[in-house]
XYZ file of C-alpha atoms in Angstrom:
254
model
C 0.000 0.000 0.000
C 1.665 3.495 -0.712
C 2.347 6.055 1.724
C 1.568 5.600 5.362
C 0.020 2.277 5.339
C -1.681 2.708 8.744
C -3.261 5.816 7.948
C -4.507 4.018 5.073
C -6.199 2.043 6.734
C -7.549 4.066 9.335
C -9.110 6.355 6.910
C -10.710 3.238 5.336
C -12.351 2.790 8.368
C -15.017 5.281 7.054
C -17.926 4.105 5.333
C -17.689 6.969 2.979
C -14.053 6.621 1.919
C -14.667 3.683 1.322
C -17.536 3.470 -1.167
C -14.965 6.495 -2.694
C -12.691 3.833 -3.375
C -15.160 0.860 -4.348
C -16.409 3.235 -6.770
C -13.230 4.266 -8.215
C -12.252 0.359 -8.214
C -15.194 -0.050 -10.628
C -14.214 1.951 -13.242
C -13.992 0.197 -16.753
C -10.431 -0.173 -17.961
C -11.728 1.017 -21.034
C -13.618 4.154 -20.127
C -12.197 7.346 -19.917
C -9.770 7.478 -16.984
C -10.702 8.604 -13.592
C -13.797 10.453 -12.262
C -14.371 14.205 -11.496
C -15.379 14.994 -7.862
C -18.976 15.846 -9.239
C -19.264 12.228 -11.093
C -18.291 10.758 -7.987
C -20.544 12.662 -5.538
C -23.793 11.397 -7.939
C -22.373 8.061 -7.323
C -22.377 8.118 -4.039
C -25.029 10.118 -3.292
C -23.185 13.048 -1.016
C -22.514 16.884 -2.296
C -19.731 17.478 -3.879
C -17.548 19.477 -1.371
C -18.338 16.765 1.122
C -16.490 14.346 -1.618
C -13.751 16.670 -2.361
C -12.803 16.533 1.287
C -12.722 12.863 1.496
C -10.810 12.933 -1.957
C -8.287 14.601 -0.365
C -7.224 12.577 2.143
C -7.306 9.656 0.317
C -4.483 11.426 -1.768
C -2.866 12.081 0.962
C -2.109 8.686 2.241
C -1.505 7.480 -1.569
C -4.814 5.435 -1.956
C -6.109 7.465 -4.933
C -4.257 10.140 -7.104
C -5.470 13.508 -9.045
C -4.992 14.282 -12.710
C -6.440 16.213 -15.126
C -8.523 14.958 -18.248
C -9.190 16.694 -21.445
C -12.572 16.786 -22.776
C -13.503 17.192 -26.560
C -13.103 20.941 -28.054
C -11.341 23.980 -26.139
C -12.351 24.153 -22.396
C -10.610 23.503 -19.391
C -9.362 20.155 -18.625
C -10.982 18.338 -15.401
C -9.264 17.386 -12.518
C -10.475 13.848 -11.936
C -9.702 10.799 -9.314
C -8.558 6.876 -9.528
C -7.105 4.554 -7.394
C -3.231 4.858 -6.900
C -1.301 1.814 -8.914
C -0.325 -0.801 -6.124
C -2.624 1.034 -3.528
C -5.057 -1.515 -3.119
C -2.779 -4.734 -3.990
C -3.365 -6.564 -0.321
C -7.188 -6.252 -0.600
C -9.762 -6.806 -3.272
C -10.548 -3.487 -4.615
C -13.433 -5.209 -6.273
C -14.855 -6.772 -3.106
C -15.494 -3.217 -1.604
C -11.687 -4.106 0.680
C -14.115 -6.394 2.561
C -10.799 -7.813 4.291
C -8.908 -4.115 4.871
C -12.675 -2.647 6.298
C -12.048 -5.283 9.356
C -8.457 -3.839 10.112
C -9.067 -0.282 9.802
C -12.051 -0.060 11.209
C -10.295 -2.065 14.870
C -7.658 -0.002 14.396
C -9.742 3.198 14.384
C -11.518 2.151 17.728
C -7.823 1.788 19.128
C -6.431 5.202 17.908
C -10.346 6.053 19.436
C -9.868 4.499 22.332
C -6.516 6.028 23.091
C -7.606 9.316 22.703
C -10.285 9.093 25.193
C -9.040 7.667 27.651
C -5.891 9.997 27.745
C -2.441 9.197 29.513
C -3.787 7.861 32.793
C -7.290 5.924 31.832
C -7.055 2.917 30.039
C -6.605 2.863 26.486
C -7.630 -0.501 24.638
C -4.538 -2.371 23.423
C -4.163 -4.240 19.785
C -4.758 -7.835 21.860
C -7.872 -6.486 23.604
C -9.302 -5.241 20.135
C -8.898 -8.491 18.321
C -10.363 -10.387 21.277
C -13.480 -7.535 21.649
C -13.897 -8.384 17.991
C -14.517 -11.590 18.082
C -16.837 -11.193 21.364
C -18.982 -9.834 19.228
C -19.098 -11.097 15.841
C -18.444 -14.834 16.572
C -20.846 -17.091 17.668
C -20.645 -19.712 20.115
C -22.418 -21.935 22.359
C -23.522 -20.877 25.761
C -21.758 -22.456 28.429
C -19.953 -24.618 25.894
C -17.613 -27.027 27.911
C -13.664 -26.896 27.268
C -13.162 -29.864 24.432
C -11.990 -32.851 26.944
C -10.962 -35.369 23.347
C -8.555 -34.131 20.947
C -11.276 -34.369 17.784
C -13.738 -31.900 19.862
C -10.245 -29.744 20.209
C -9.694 -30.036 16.246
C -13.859 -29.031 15.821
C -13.287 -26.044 17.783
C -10.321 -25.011 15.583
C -12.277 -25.790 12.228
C -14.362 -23.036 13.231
C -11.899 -20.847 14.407
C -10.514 -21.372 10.862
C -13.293 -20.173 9.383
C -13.092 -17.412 11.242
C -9.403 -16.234 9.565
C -10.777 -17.088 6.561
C -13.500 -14.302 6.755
C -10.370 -11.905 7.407
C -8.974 -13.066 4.192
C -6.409 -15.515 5.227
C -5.989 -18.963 3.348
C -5.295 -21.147 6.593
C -3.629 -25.043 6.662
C -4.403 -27.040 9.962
C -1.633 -28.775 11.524
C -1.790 -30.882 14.826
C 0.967 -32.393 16.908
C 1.804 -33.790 20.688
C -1.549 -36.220 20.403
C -3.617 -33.252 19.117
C -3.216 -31.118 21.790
C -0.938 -28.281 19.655
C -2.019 -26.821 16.266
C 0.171 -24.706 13.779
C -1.981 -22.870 11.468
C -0.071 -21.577 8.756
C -1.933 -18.105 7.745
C -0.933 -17.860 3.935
C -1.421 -14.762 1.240
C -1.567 -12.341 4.567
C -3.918 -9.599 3.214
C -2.438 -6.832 5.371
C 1.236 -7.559 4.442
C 2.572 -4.235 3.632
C 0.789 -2.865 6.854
C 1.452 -5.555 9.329
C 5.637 -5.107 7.922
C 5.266 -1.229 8.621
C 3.358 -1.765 12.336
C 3.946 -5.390 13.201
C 3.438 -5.303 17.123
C -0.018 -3.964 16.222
C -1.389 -5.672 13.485
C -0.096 -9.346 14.866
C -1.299 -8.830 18.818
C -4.527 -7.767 16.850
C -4.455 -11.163 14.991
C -3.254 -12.902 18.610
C -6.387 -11.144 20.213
C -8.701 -12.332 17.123
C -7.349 -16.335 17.731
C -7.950 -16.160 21.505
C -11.120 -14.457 21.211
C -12.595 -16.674 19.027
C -11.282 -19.856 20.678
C -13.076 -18.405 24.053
C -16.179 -17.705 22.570
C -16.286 -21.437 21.289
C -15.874 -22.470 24.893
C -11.884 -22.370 24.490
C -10.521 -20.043 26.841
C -7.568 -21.848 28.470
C -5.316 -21.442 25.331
C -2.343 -19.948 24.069
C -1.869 -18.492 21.259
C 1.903 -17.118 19.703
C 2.204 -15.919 16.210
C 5.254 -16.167 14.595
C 5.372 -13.512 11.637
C 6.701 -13.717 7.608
C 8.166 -16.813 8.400
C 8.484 -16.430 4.293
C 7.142 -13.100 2.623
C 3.514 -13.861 2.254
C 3.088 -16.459 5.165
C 2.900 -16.168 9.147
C 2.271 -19.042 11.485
C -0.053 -19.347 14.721
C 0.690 -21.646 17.301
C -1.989 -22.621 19.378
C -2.382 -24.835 22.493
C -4.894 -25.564 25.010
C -4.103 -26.500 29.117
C -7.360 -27.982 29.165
C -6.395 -32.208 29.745
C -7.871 -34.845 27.377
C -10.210 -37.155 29.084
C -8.117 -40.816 28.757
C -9.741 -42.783 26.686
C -11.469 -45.970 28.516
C -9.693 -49.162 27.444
C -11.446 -52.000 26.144
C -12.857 -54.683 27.414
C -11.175 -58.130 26.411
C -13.520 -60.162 24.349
């Protein structure tokens, strides 16, 4: 992502921005390049200066860039809007940066958070976002019990998958020590340029996300590590619960 990749993302935290971008995203290869302020504000249904203001900032952090386009005969040319080259390259620009909208919008209730509470309140950290997150998006049973057999331990961690891949990750399961630990290889990360930039952020986010989700599927005695660009597209999470397995009866001789 160009420029300051988290202020990128924490100015596509707003709703508006981002339907800026979508729209921009859209644009036909074909069709004449980039949109005027005024094009844009009919698309998205908001007055122009309101559009212009939003415009600029996204410039500013190197999401979208200005130029100027010449219409047919002798007037003015227009200064129109598209989205940088590269800008949106770790999110799908054509998916209205489902993926990036998740980040930025937890990292705007930190920077939030941080603010408001000042120097001697306390201010919500990375690991207590992620985990907030998933208190309120994933669902679990209530009162779920701990899983007491390793495959109840591997059905809690299915889901758990499934939670990563909402975020955009392409996760392979790995289990070891009689089930008990699980690597989960998080490939294609789609916030690489901005968890390089701000790692300590974006991964205790991602740490927070795990452990939060693992607790709301009745998992909360785990631990969770995350071991970062173990190659340049690829981090690892190591997970591993306290809770014992149940021993499994033996037989009975025949």
């Amino acid at each position: 992502m160009a420029g300051d990749t988290l202020q990128a993302a924490v100015l596509l935290a707003s709703p508006v921005r981002r339907r800026l971008v979508t729209a921009l995203a859209h644009v036909d290869a074909g069709a004449r390049p980039g949109r005027t302020a005024a094009e844009l504000a009919g698309t998205v249904g908001l007055h122009v200066t309101t559009v212009r203001f939003h415009l600029d900032q996204l410039v500013a952090a190197g999401l979208v860039e200005s130029g100027l386009r010449r219409e047919g005969g002798a007037g003015r040319p227009r200064k129109v809007y598209s989205v940088a080259p590269g800008s949106l390259d770790d999110v799908d620009a054509r998916g209205e940066v489902d993926h990036l909208r998740l980040l930025s919008g937890l990292l705007a209730s930190i920077l939030t958070s941080t603010l408001t509470e000042g120097v001697s309140g306390h201010a919500m950290t990375p690991t207590e976002a992620g985990h907030r997150w998933a208190v309120e998006h994933v669902s679990g049973r209530e009162g779920s019990p701990p899983a007491d057999t390793p495959g109840r331990w591997l059905g809690k961690l299915a889901q758990m998958v499934d939670v990563l891949q909402e975020w955009g990750y392409t996760p392979e399961l790995r289990t070891s020590d009689g089930g008990r630990v699980a690597e989960v290889t998080l490939a294609h990360c789609p916030f690489r340029d901005l968890a390089r930039a701000h790692p300590t952020v974006v991964c205790a986010i991602h740490r927070g996300l795990i452990a939060g989700s693992l607790a709301q599927l009745g998992e909360p005695a785990t631990r969770v590590s995350l071991e970062p660009f173990v190659d340049d597209t690829t981090c690892v999470a190591h997970i591993s619960t306290t809770t014992p397995f149940r021993t499994a009866a033996p037989k009975e001789s025949p």
